[in-house]
PDB file of C-alpha atoms in Angstrom:
ATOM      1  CA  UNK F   1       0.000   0.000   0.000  1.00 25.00           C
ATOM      2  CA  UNK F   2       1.055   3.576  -0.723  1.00 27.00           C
ATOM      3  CA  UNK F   3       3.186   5.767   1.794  1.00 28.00           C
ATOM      4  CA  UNK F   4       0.221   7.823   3.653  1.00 27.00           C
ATOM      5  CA  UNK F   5       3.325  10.143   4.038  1.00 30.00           C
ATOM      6  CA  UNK F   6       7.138  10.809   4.653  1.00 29.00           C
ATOM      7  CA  UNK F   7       7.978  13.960   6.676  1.00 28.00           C
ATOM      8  CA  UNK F   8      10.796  16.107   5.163  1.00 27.00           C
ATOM      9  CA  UNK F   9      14.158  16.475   7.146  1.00 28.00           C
ATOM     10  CA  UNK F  10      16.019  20.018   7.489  1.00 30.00           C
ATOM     11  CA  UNK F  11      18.848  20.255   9.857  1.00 32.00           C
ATOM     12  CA  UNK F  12      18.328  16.695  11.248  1.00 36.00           C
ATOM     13  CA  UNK F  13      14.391  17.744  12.028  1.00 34.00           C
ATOM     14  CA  UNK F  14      11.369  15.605  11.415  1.00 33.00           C
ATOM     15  CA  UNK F  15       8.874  17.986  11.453  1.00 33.00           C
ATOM     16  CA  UNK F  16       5.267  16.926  11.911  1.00 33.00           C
ATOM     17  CA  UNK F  17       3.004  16.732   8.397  1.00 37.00           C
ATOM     18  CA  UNK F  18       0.497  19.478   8.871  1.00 38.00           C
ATOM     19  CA  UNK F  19       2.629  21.011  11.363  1.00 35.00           C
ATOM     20  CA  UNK F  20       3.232  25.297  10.983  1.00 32.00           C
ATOM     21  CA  UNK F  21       7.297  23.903  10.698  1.00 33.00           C
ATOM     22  CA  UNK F  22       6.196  21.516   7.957  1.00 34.00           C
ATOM     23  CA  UNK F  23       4.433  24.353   6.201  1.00 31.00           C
ATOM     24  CA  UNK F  24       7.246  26.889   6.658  1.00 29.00           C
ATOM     25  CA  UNK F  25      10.106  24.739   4.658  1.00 33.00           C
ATOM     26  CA  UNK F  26      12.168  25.299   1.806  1.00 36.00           C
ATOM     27  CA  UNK F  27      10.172  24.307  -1.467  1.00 40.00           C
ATOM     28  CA  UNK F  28      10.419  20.775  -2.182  1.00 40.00           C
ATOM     29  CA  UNK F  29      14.008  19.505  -3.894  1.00 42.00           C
ATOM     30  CA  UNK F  30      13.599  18.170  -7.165  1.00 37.00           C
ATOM     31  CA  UNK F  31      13.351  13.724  -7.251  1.00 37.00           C
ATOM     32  CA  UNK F  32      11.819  13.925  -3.393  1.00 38.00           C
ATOM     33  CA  UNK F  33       8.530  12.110  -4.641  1.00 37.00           C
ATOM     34  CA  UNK F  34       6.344  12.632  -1.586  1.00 43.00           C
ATOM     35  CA  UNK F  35       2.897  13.236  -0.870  1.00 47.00           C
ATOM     36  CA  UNK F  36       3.254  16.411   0.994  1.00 52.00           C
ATOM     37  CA  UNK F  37       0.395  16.813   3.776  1.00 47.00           C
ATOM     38  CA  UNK F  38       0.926  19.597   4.824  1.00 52.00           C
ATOM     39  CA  UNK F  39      -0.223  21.740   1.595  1.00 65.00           C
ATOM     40  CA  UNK F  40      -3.611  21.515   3.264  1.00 73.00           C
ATOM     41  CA  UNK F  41      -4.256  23.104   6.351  1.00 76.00           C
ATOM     42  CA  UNK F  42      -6.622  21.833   9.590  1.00 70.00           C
ATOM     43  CA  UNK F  43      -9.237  23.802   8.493  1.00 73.00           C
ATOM     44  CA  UNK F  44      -9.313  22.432   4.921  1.00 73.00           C
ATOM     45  CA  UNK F  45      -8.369  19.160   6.139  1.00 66.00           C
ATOM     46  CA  UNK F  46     -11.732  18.902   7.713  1.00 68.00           C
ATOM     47  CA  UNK F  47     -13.584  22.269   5.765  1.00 68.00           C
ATOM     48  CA  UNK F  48     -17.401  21.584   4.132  1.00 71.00           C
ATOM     49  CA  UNK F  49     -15.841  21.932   0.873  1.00 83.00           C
ATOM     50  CA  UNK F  50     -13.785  19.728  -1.133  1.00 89.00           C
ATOM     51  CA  UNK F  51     -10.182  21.135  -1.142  1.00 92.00           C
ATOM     52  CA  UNK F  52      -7.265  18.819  -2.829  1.00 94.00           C
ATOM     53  CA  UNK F  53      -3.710  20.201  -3.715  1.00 94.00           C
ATOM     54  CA  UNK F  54      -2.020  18.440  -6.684  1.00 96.00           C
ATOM     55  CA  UNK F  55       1.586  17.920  -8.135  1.00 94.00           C
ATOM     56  CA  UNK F  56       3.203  16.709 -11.134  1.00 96.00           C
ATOM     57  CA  UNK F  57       6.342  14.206 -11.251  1.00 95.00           C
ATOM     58  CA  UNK F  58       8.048  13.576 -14.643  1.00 94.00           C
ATOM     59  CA  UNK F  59      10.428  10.862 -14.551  1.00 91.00           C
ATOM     60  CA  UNK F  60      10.695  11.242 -10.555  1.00 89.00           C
ATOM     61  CA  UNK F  61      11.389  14.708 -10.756  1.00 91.00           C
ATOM     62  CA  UNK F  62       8.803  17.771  -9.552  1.00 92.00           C
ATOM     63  CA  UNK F  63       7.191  18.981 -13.029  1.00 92.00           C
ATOM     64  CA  UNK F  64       4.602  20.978 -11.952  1.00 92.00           C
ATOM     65  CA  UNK F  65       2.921  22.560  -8.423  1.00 91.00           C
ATOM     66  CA  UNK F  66      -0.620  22.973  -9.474  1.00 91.00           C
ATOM     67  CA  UNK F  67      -1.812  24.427  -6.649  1.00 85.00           C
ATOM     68  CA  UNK F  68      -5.392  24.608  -4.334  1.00 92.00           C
ATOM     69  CA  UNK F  69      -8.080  23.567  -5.848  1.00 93.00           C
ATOM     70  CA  UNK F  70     -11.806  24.129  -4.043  1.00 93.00           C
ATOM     71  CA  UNK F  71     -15.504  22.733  -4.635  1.00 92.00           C
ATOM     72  CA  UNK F  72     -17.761  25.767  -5.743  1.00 90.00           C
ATOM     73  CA  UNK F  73     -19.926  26.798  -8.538  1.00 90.00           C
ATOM     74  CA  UNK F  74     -21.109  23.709  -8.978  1.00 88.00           C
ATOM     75  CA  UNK F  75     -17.555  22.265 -10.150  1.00 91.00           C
ATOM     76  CA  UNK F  76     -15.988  20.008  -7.514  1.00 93.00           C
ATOM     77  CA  UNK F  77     -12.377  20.367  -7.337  1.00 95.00           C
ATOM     78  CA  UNK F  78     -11.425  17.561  -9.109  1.00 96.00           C
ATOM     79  CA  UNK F  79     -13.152  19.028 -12.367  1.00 95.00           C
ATOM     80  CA  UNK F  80     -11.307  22.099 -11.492  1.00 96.00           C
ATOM     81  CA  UNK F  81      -7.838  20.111 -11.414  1.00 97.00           C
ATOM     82  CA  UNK F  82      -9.309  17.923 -15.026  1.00 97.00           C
ATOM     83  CA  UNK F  83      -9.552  21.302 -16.453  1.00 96.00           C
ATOM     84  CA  UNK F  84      -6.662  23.158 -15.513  1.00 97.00           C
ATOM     85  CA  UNK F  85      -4.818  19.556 -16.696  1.00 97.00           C
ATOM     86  CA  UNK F  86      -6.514  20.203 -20.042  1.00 97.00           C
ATOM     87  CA  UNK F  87      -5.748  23.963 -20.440  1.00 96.00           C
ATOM     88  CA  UNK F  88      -2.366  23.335 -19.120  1.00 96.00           C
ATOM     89  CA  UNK F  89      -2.102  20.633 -22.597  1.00 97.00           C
ATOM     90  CA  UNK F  90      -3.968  22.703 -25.054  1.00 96.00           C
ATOM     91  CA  UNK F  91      -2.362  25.763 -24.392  1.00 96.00           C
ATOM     92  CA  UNK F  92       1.248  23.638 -24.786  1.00 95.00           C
ATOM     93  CA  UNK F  93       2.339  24.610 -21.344  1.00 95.00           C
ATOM     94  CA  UNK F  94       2.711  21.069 -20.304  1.00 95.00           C
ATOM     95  CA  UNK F  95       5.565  18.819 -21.984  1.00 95.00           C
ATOM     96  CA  UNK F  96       4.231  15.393 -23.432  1.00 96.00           C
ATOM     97  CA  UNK F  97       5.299  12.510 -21.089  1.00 96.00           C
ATOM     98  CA  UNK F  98       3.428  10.004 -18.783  1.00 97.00           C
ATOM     99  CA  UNK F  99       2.680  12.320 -15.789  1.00 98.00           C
ATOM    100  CA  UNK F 100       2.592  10.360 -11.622  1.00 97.00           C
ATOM    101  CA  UNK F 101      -0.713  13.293 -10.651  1.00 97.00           C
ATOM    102  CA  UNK F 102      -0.322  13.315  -6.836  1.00 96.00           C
ATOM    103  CA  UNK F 103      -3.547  14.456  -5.192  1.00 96.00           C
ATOM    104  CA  UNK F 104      -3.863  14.952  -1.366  1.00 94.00           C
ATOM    105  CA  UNK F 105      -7.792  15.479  -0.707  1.00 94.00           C
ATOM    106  CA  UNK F 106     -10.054  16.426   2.546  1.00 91.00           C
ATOM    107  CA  UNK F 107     -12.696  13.743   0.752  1.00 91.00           C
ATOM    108  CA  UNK F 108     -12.591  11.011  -1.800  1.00 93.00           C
ATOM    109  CA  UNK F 109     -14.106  11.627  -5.499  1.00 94.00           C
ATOM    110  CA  UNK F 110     -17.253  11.374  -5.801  1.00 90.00           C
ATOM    111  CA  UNK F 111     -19.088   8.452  -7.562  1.00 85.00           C
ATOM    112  CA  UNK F 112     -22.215   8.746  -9.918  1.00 77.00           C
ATOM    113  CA  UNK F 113     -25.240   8.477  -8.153  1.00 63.00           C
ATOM    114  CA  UNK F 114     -28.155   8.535 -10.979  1.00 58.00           C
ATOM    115  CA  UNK F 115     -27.038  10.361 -13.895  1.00 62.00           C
ATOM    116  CA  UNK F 116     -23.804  12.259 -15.278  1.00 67.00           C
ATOM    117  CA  UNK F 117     -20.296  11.553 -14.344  1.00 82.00           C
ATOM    118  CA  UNK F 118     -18.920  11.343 -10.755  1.00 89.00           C
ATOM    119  CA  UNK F 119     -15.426  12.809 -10.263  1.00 94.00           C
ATOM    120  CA  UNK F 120     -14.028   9.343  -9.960  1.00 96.00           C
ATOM    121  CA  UNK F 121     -15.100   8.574 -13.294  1.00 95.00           C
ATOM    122  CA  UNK F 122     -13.510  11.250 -14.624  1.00 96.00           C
ATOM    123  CA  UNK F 123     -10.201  10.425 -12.795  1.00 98.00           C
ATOM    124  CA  UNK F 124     -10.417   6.751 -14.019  1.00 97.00           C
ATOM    125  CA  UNK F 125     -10.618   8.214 -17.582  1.00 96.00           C
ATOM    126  CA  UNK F 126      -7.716  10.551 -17.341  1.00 98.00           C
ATOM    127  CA  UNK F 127      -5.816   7.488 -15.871  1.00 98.00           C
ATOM    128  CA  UNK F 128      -7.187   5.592 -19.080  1.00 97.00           C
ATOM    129  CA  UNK F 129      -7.152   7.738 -21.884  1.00 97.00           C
ATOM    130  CA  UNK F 130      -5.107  11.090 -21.161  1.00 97.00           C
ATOM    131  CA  UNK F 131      -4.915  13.884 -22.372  1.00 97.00           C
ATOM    132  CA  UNK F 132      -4.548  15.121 -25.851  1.00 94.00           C
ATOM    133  CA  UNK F 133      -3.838  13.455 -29.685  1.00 86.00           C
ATOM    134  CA  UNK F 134      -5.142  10.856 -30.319  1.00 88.00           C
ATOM    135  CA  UNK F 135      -3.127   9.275 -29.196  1.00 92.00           C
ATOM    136  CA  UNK F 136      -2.900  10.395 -25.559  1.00 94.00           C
ATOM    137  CA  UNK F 137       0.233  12.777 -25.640  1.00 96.00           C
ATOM    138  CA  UNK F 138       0.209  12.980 -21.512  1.00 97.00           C
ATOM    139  CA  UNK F 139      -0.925   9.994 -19.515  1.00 98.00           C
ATOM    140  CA  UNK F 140      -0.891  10.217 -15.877  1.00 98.00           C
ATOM    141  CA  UNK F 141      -0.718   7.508 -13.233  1.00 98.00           C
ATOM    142  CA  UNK F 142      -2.713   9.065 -10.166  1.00 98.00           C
ATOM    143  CA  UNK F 143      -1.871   8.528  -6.533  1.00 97.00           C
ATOM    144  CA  UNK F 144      -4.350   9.891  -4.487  1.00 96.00           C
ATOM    145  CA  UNK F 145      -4.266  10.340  -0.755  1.00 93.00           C
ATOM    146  CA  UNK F 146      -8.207  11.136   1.163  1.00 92.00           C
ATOM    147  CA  UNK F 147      -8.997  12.039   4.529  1.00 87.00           C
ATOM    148  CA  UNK F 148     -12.562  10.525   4.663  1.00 86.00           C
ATOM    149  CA  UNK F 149     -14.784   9.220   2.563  1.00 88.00           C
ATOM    150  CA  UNK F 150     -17.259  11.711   0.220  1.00 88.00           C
ATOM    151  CA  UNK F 151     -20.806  11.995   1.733  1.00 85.00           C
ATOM    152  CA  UNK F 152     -22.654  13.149   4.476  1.00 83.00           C
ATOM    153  CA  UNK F 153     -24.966  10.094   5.042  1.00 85.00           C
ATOM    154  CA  UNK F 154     -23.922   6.340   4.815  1.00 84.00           C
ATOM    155  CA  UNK F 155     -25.641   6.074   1.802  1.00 85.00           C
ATOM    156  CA  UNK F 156     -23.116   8.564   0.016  1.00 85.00           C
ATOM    157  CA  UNK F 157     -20.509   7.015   2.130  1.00 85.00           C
ATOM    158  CA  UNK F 158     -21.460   3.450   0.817  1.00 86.00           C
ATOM    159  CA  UNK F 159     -21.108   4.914  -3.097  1.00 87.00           C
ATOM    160  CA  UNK F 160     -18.210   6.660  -2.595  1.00 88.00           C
ATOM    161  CA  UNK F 161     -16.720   3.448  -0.944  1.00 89.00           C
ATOM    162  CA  UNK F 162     -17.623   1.665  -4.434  1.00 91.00           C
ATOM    163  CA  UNK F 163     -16.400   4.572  -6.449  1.00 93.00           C
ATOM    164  CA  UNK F 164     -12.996   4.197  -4.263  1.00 93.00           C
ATOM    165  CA  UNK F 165     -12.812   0.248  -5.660  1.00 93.00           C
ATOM    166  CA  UNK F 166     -13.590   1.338  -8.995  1.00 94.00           C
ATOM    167  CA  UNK F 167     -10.211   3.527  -8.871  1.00 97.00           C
ATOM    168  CA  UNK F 168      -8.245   1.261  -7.331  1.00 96.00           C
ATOM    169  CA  UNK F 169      -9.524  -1.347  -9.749  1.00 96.00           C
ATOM    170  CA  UNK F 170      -8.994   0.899 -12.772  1.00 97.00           C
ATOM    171  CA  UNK F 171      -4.754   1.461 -11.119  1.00 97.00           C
ATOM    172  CA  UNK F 172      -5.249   4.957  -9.016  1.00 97.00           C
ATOM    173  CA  UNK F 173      -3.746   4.396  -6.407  1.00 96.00           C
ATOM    174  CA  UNK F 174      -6.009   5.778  -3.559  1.00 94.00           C
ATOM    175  CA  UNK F 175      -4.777   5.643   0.415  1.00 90.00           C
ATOM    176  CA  UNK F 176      -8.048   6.918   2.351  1.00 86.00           C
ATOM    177  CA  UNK F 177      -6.608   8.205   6.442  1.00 79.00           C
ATOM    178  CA  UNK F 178      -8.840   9.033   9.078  1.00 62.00           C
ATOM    179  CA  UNK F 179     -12.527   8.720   9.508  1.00 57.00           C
ATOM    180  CA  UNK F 180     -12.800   6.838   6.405  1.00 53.00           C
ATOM    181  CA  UNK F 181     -15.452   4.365   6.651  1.00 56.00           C
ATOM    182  CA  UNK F 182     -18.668   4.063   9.206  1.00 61.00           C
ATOM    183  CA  UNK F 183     -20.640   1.451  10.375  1.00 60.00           C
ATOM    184  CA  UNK F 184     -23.659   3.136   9.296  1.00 64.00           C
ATOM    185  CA  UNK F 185     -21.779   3.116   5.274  1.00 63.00           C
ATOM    186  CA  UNK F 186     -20.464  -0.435   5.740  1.00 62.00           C
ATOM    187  CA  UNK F 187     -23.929  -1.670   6.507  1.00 66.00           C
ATOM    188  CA  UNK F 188     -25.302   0.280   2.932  1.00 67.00           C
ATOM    189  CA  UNK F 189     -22.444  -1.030   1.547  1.00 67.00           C
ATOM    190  CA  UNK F 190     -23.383  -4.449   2.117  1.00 69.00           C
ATOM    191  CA  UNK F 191     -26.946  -3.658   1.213  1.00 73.00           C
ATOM    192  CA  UNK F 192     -25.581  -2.348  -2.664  1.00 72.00           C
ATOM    193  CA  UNK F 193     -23.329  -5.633  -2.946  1.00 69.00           C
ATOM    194  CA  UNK F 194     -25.954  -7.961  -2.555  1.00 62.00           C
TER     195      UNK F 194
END
């Protein structure tokens, strides 16, 4: 299973991911493939809306900080992050090359519930297709780290849960931390699967 995370050393320290050290560090070195916690803070950590902060790593190497991305408008912030991705392509700011697209997330994509596609569905086709051509001039395997699972009731919980296998099925690699599954989910989950 993936690395939920790898502190940073300066001067011998091992400062605590989330921490206002962690935050306050030199810019990450070039090759130091990490999933870097601390780009969210508490308060978007555990905030209403869906906040994720994504990277780029060519060939183990940083490419490209993309920045915050936040739930409003009704865009979540993984179609916010799809669409920067696509402007960054069309626009030929963004060097062809298969792409690792690491994603640190308060909440896990979304699934499709009745209609329309979910944002997990949209990650699993990035993952599959990419971006630009045809062919696909920038592919992108996606490592995604959650806090909880998307939803405010079980039922939500219990779809996103299924939209979490579909990923992992499809090769995103998706590590899901605290407070990510409920009884209340696991029993609709088990209602869905049978």
């Amino acid at each position: 299973m993936l690395m939920l995370q790898r502190a940073r050393r300066q001067n011998g320290d091992d400062p605590v991911a989330g921490s206002e050290q962690a935050r306050m560090q030199a810019p990450r070195r070039p090759g130091e493939v990490i999933q870097r916690l601390e780009d969210l803070t508490d308060n978007e950590w555990n905030g209403q809306a869906t906040t994720l902060s994504a990277d780029l790593e060519l060939n183990g190497q940083l490419a490209q900080e993309l920045s915050k991305f936040r739930s409003g408008g009704g865009l979540h912030a993984e179609d916010r992050l799809i669409d920067r991705l696509g402007e960054l392509v069309d626009q030929g700011n963004l060097a062809a090359g298969h792409y690792q697209l690491v994603i640190n997330i308060n909440r896990s994509p979304c699934g499709t519930i009745g209609g329309g596609k979910g944002c997990a569905e949209r990650l699993i086709d990035l993952a599959q297709r990419g971006l630009g051509g045809p062919p696909a001039t920038h592919t992108f395997a996606i490592v995604i780290h959650a806090r909880h699972l998307y939803g405010s009731c079980s039922e939500e919980r219990a779809y996103s849960q299924l939209a979490v296998q579909q990923m992992q099925h499809a090769g995103i690699q998706l590590a899901l931390d605290i407070g990510h599954f409920d009884t209340g989910a696991a029993k609709a989950l088990s209602n869905l699967e049978t």
